[in-house]
Coordinates of C-alpha atoms in Angstrom, one line a residue:
Chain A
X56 CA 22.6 12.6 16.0
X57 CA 22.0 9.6 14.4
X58 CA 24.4 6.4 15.1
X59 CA 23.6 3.0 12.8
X60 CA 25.7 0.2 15.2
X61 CA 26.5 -3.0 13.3
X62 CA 26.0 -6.3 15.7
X63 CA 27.9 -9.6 15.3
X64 CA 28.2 -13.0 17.0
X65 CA 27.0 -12.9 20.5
X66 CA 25.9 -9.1 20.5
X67 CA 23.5 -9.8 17.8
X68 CA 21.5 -12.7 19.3
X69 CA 21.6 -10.5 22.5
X70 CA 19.7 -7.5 20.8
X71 CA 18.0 -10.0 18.4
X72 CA 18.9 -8.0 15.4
X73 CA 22.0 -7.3 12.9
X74 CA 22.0 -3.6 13.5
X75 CA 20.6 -0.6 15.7
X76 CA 19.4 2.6 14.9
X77 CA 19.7 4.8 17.3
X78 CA 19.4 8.5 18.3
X79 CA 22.5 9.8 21.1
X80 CA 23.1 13.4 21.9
X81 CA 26.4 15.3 19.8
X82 CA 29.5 14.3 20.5
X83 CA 29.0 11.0 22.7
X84 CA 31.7 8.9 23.5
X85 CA 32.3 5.4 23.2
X86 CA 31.9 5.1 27.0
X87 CA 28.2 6.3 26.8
X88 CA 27.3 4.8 24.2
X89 CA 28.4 1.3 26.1
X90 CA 26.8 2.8 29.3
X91 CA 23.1 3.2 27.3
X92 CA 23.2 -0.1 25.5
X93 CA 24.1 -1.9 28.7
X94 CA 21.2 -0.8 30.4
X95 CA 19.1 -1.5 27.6
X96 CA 19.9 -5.2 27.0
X97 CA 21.7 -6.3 30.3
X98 CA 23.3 -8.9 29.0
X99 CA 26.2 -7.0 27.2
X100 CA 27.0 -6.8 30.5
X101 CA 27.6 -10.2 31.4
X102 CA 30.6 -10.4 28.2
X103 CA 33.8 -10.9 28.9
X104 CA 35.0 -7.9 27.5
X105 CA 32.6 -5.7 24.7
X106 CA 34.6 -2.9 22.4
X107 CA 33.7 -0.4 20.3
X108 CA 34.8 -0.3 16.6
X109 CA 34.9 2.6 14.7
X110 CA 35.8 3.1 10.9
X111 CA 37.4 -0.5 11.6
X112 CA 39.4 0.6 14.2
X113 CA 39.2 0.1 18.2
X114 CA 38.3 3.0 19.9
X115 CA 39.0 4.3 22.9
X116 CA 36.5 4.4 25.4
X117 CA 36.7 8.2 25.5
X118 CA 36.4 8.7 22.1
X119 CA 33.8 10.9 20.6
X120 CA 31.4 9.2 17.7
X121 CA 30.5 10.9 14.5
X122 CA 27.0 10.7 12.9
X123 CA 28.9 8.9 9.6
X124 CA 30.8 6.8 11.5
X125 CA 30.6 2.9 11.0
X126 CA 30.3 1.6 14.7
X127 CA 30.0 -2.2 15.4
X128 CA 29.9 -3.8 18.7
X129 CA 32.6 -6.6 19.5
X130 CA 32.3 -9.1 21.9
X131 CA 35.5 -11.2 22.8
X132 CA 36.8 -12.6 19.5
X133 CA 37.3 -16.1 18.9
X134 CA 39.0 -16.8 15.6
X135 CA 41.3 -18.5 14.5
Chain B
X213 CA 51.0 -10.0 0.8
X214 CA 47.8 -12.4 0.5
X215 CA 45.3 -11.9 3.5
X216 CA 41.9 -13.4 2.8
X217 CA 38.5 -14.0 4.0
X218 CA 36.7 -16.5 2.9
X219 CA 33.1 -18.2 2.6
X220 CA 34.7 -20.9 0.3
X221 CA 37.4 -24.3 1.5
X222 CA 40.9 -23.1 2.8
X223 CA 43.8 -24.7 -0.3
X224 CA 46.4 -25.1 1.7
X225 CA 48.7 -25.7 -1.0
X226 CA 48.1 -23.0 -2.8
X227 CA 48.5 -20.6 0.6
X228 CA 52.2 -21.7 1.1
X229 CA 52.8 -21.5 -2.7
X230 CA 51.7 -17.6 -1.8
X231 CA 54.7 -17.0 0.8
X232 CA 57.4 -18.9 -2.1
X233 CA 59.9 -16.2 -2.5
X234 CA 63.9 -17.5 -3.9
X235 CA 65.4 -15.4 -1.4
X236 CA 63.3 -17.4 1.1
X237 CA 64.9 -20.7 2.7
X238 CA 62.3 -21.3 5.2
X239 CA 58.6 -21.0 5.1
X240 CA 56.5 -21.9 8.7
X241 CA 53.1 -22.0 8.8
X242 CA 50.3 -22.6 11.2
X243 CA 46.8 -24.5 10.1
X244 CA 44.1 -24.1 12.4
X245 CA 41.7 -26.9 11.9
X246 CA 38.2 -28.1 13.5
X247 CA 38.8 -30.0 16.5
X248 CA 36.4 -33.1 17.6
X249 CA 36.1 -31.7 21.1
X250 CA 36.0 -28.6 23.1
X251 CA 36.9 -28.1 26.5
X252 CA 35.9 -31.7 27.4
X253 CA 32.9 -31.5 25.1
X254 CA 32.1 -33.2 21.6
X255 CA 32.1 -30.6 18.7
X256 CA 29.5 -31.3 16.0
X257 CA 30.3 -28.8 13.8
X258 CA 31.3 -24.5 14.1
X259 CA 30.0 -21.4 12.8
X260 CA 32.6 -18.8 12.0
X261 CA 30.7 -14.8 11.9
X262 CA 33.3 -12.1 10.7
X263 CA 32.6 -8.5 10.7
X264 CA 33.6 -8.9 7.4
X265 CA 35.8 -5.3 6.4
X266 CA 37.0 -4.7 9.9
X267 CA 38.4 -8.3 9.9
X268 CA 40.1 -7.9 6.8
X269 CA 41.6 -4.5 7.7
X270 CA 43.1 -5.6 10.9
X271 CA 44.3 -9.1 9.5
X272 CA 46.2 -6.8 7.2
X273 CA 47.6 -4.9 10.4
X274 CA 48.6 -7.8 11.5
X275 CA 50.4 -9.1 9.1
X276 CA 52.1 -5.0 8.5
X277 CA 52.8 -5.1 12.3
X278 CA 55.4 -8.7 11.6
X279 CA 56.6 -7.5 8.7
X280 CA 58.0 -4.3 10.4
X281 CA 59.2 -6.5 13.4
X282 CA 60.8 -8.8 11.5
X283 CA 62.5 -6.9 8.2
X284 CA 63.7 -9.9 6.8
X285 CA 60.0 -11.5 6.5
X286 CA 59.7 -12.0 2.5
X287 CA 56.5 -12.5 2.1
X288 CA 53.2 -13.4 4.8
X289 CA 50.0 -15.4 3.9
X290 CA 46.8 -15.4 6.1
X291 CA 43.6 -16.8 4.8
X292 CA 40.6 -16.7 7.3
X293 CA 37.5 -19.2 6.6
X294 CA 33.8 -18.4 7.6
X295 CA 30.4 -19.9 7.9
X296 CA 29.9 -23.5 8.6
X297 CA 33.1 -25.9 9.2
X298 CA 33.0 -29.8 10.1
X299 CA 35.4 -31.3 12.4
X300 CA 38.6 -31.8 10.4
X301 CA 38.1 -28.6 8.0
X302 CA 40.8 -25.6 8.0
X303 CA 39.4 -22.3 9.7
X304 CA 42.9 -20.6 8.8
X305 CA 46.3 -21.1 7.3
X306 CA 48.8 -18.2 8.5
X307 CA 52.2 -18.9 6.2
X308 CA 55.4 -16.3 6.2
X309 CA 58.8 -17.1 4.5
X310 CA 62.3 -15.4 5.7
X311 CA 66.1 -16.5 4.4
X312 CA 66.5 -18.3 8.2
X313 CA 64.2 -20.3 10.2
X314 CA 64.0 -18.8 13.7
X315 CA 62.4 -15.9 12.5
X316 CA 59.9 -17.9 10.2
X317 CA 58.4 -19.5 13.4
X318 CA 58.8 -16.3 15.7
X319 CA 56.6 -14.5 12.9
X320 CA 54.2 -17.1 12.1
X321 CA 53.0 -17.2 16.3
X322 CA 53.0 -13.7 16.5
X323 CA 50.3 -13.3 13.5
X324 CA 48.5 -16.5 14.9
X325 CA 48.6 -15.1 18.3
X326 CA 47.5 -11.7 17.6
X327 CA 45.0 -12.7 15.1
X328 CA 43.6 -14.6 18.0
X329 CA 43.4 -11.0 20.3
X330 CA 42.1 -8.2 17.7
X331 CA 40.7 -9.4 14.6
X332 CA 36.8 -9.4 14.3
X333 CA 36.1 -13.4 14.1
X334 CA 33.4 -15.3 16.2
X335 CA 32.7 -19.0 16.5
X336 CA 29.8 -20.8 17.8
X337 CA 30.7 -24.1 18.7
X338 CA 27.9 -26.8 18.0
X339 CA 27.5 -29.7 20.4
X340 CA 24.7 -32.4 20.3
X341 CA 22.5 -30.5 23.3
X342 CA 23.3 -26.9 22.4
X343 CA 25.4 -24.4 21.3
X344 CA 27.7 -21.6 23.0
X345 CA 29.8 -18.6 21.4
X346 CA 33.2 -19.4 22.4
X347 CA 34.9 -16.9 24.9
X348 CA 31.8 -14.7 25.5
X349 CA 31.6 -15.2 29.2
X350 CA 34.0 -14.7 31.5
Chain C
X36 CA 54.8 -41.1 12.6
X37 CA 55.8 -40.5 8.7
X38 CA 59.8 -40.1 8.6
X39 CA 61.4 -40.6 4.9
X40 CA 64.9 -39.6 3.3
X41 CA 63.9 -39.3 -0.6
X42 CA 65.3 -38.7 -3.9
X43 CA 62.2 -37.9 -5.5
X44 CA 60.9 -34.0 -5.4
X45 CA 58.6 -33.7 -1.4
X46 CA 54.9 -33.1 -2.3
X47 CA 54.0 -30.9 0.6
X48 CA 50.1 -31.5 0.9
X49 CA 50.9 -34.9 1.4
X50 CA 53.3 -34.3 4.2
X51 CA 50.9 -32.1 5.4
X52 CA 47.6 -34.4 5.3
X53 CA 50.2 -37.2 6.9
X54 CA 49.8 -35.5 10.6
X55 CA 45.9 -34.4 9.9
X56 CA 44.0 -36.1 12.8
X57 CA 40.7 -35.2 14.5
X58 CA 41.9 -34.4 17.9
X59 CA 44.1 -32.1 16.7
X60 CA 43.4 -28.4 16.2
X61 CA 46.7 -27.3 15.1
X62 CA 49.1 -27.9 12.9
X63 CA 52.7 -26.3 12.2
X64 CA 54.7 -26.8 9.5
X65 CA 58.6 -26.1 8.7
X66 CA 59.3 -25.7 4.9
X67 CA 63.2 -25.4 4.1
X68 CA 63.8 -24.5 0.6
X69 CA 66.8 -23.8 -1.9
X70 CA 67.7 -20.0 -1.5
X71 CA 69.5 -18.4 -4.2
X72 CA 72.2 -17.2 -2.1
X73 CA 74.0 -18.2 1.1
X74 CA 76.8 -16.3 3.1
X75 CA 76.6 -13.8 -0.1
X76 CA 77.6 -16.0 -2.7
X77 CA 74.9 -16.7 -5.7
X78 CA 73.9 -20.3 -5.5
X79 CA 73.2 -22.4 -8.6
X80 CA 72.1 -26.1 -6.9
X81 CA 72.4 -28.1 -4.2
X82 CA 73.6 -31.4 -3.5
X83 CA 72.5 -33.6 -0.4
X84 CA 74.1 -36.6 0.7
X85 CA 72.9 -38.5 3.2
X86 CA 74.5 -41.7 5.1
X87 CA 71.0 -43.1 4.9
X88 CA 70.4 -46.0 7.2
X89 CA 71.8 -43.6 10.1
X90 CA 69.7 -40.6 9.1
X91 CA 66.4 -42.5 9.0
X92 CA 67.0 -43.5 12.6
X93 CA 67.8 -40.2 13.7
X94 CA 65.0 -38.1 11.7
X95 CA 62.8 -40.9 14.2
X96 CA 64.7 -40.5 17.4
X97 CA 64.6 -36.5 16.8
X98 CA 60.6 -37.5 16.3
X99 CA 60.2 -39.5 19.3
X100 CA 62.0 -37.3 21.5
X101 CA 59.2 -34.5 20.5
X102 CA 56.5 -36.9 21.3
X103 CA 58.2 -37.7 24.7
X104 CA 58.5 -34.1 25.5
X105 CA 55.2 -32.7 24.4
X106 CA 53.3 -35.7 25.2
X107 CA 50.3 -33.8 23.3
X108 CA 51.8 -34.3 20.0
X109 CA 49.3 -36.4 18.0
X110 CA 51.1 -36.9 14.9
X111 CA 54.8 -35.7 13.2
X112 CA 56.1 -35.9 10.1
X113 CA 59.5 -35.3 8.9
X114 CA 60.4 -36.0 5.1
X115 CA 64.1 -34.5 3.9
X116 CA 65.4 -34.5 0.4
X117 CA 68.7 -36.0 -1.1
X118 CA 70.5 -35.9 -4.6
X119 CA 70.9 -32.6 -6.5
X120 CA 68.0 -29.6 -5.6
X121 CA 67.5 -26.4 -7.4
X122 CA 66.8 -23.2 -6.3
X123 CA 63.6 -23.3 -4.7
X124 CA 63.2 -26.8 -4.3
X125 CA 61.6 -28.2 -0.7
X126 CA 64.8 -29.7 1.0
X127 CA 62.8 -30.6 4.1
X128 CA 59.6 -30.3 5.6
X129 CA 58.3 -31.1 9.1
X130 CA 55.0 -31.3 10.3
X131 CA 53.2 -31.7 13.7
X132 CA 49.7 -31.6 14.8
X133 CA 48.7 -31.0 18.3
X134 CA 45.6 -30.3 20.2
X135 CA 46.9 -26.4 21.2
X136 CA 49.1 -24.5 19.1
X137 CA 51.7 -23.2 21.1
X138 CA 52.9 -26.8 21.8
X139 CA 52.6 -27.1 17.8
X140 CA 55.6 -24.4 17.3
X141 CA 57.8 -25.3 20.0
X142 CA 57.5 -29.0 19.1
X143 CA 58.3 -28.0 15.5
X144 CA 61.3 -26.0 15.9
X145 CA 62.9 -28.2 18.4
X146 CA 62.7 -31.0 15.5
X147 CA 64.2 -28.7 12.7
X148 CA 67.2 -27.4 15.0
X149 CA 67.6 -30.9 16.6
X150 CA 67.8 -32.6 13.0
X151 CA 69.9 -30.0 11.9
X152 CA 72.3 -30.4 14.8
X153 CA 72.6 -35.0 14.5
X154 CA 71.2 -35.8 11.3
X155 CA 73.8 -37.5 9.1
X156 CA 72.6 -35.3 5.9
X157 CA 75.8 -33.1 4.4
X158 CA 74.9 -30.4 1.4
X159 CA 77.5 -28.9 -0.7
X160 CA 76.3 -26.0 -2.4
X161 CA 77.3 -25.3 -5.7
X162 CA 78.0 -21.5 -6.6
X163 CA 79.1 -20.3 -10.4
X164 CA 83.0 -20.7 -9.8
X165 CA 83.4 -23.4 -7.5
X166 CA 81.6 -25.8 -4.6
X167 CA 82.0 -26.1 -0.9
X168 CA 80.2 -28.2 2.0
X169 CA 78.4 -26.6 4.6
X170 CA 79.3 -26.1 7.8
X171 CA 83.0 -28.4 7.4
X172 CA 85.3 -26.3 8.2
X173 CA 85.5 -23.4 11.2
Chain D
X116 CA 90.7 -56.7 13.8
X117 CA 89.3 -55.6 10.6
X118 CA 87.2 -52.4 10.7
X119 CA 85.4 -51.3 7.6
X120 CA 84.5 -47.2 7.8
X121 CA 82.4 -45.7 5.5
X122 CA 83.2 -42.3 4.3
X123 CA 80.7 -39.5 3.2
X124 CA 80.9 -35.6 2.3
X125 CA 83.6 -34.2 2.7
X126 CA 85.7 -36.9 4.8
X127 CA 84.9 -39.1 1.3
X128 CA 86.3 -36.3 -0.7
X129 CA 89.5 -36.0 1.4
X130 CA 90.1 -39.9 2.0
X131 CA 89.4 -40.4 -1.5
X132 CA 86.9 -43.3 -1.5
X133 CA 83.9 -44.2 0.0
X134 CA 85.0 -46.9 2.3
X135 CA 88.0 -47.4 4.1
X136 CA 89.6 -51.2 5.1
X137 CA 91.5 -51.3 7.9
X138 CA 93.5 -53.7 10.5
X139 CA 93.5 -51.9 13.5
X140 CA 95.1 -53.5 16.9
X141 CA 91.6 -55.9 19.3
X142 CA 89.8 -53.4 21.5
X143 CA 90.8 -50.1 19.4
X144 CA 88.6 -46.8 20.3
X145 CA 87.0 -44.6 18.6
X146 CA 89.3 -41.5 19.6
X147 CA 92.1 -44.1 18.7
X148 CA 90.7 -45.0 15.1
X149 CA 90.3 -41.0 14.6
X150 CA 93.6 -40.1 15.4
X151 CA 95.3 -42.9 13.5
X152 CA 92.9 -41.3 10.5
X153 CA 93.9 -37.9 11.2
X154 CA 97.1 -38.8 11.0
X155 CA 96.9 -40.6 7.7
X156 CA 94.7 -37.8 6.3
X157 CA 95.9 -34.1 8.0
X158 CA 92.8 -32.8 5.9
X159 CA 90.4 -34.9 8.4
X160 CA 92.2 -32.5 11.4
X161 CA 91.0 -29.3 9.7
X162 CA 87.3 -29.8 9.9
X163 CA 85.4 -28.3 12.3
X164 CA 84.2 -31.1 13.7
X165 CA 84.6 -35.1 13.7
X166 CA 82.5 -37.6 15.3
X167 CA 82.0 -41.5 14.6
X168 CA 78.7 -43.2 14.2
X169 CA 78.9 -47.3 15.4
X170 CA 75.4 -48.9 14.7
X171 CA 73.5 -45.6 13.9
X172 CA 74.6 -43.9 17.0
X173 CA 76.6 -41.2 17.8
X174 CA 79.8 -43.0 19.9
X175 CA 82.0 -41.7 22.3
X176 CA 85.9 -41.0 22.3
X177 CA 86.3 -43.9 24.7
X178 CA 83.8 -46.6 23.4
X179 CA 85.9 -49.7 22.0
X180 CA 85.3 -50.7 18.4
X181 CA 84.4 -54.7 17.5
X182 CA 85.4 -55.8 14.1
X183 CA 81.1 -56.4 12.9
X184 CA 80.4 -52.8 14.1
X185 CA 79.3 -51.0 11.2
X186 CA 81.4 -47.4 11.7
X187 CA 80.8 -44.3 9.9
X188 CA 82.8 -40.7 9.9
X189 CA 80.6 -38.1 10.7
X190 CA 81.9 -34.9 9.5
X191 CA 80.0 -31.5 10.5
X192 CA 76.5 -32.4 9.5
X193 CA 74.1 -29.6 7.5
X194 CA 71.0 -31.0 6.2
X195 CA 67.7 -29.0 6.7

């Protein structure tokens, strides 16, 4: 399936773009989907702490995505 | 309920005017404004990113989450600035009104401090020789 | 340090803008207004009287004592109302600014229930058939 | 000595005035001067509380009052 992952803040100047296109197998979790982009750009690694949202939700790690999901990666938040 | 992201100067005035109720005696609120220095370091200026939706959505569930804590909140105000701030400017105004005053303050920390944990909001801090996303590395 | 006892209506910005200062990245403010009802009765106004020499120096006591126990605090204001209020009307407001927030709520609670507590300011709220001050009698 | 007491809220309401003249014996204290008042005025007995300001200050029961002190009655306050 096909996942469109939105990038903000740190995550974006990481991957150098606002949003990735990519192409997982059915039915991948959260988890894998952080395993895969970790060992593509290495430094997602090095956050403090990198979440999944999903439908603007947090999801857990074991959750599985959905082609028309709206997925964004976020790195520790700093508002306020 | 007025929860707000914005590209545009926070009116602070206009925020606490929001929370007014007559069944209200006592309004807190928090302002969060640009500070000169960082962790020993001058500021310049700040970039605020928001994943726009997302932050609004869970600024909402914030404010939901107080009002079900605390019953007797009458009415919350958060407004959420983004893009470019110089020192001095307002990066957010959280305001809540309830008949007595401990609960005012109790509320108004909880929506600051939680905003702080889960709603989608980055800022770059600016300094003469650089910049860093603040609270990206460990 | 802005403290004032007044007869004329509070303008709140300007309380607010009174503790703005660079250093300072957070700001909490305590708003006490008129309700329309107290202990169940329906209140029509208000009337504060103040013995006003005495409350000036304890609004700035109450004010230093902050400063001397959250050294942090930049800045504090404290402005309270006198005369005859209406519902909704800004009795008091208190503001501080400090570099981290949490000191900013602490600081301005432990003003509000301090000047609540010593402050020589009496109100004697005014209901449709009759009056009574606040807090006189057990 | 003469003392000269100024009277607001409710303690003006029950007294009557706003200031209150009187000769009290050299030395007098302040829990002295309040139960010569309460005894005058029963209605200053029935209030919750009853304190006296000298100079601005909150005094206590045993401090002696001097005749250019500038004494207040401070009945239960309630401002904010």
């Amino acid at each position: 399936m096909k996942l469109s992952i939105a990038l903000f803040g740190i995550t974006r100047e990481i991957v150098g773009q606002p949003q990735l296109e990519l192409t997982v197998p059915e039915g991948q979790s959260v988890q894998q989907l952080l395993a895969g982009l970790q060992q593509t750009y290495p430094a997602l690694g090095e956050l403090r702490s990198l979440a999944v949202a999903v439908n603007n939700e947090y999801a857990q790690p074991d959750a599985p995505l959905h082609e028309r999901d709206e997925i964004a990666l976020i790195p520790p938040v700093s508002g306020g | 309920m007025l929860i707000e992201l914005t590209d545009q100067p926070i009116h602070v005035a206009a925020v606490l005017d929001a929370v007014q109720a007559d069944g209200a005696g006592a309004v807190n609120s928090f302002i969060g404004t640009i500070r000169n220095r960082s962790t020993g370091r001058r500021v310049v200026r700040l970039h605020y990113e928001a994943y726009d939706q997302m932050a609004v959505h869970q600024l909402r569930k914030v404010a939901e989450q107080a009002m079900e804590r605390w019953p007797m909140l009458q009415k919350v105000a958060v407004v959420h600035r983004k893009g470019t701030l110089e020192i001095g400017d307002v990066a957010v105004v959280v305001a809540v009104s309830t008949p007595h005053r401990a609960e005012s303050f109790a509320a108004c920390q909880y929506i600051i401090d939680t905003l702080k944990e889960v709603v989608p909001i980055w800022k770059k801090e600016e300094y003469e020789d650089g910049t860093v996303w603040v609270a990206a590395h460990p």
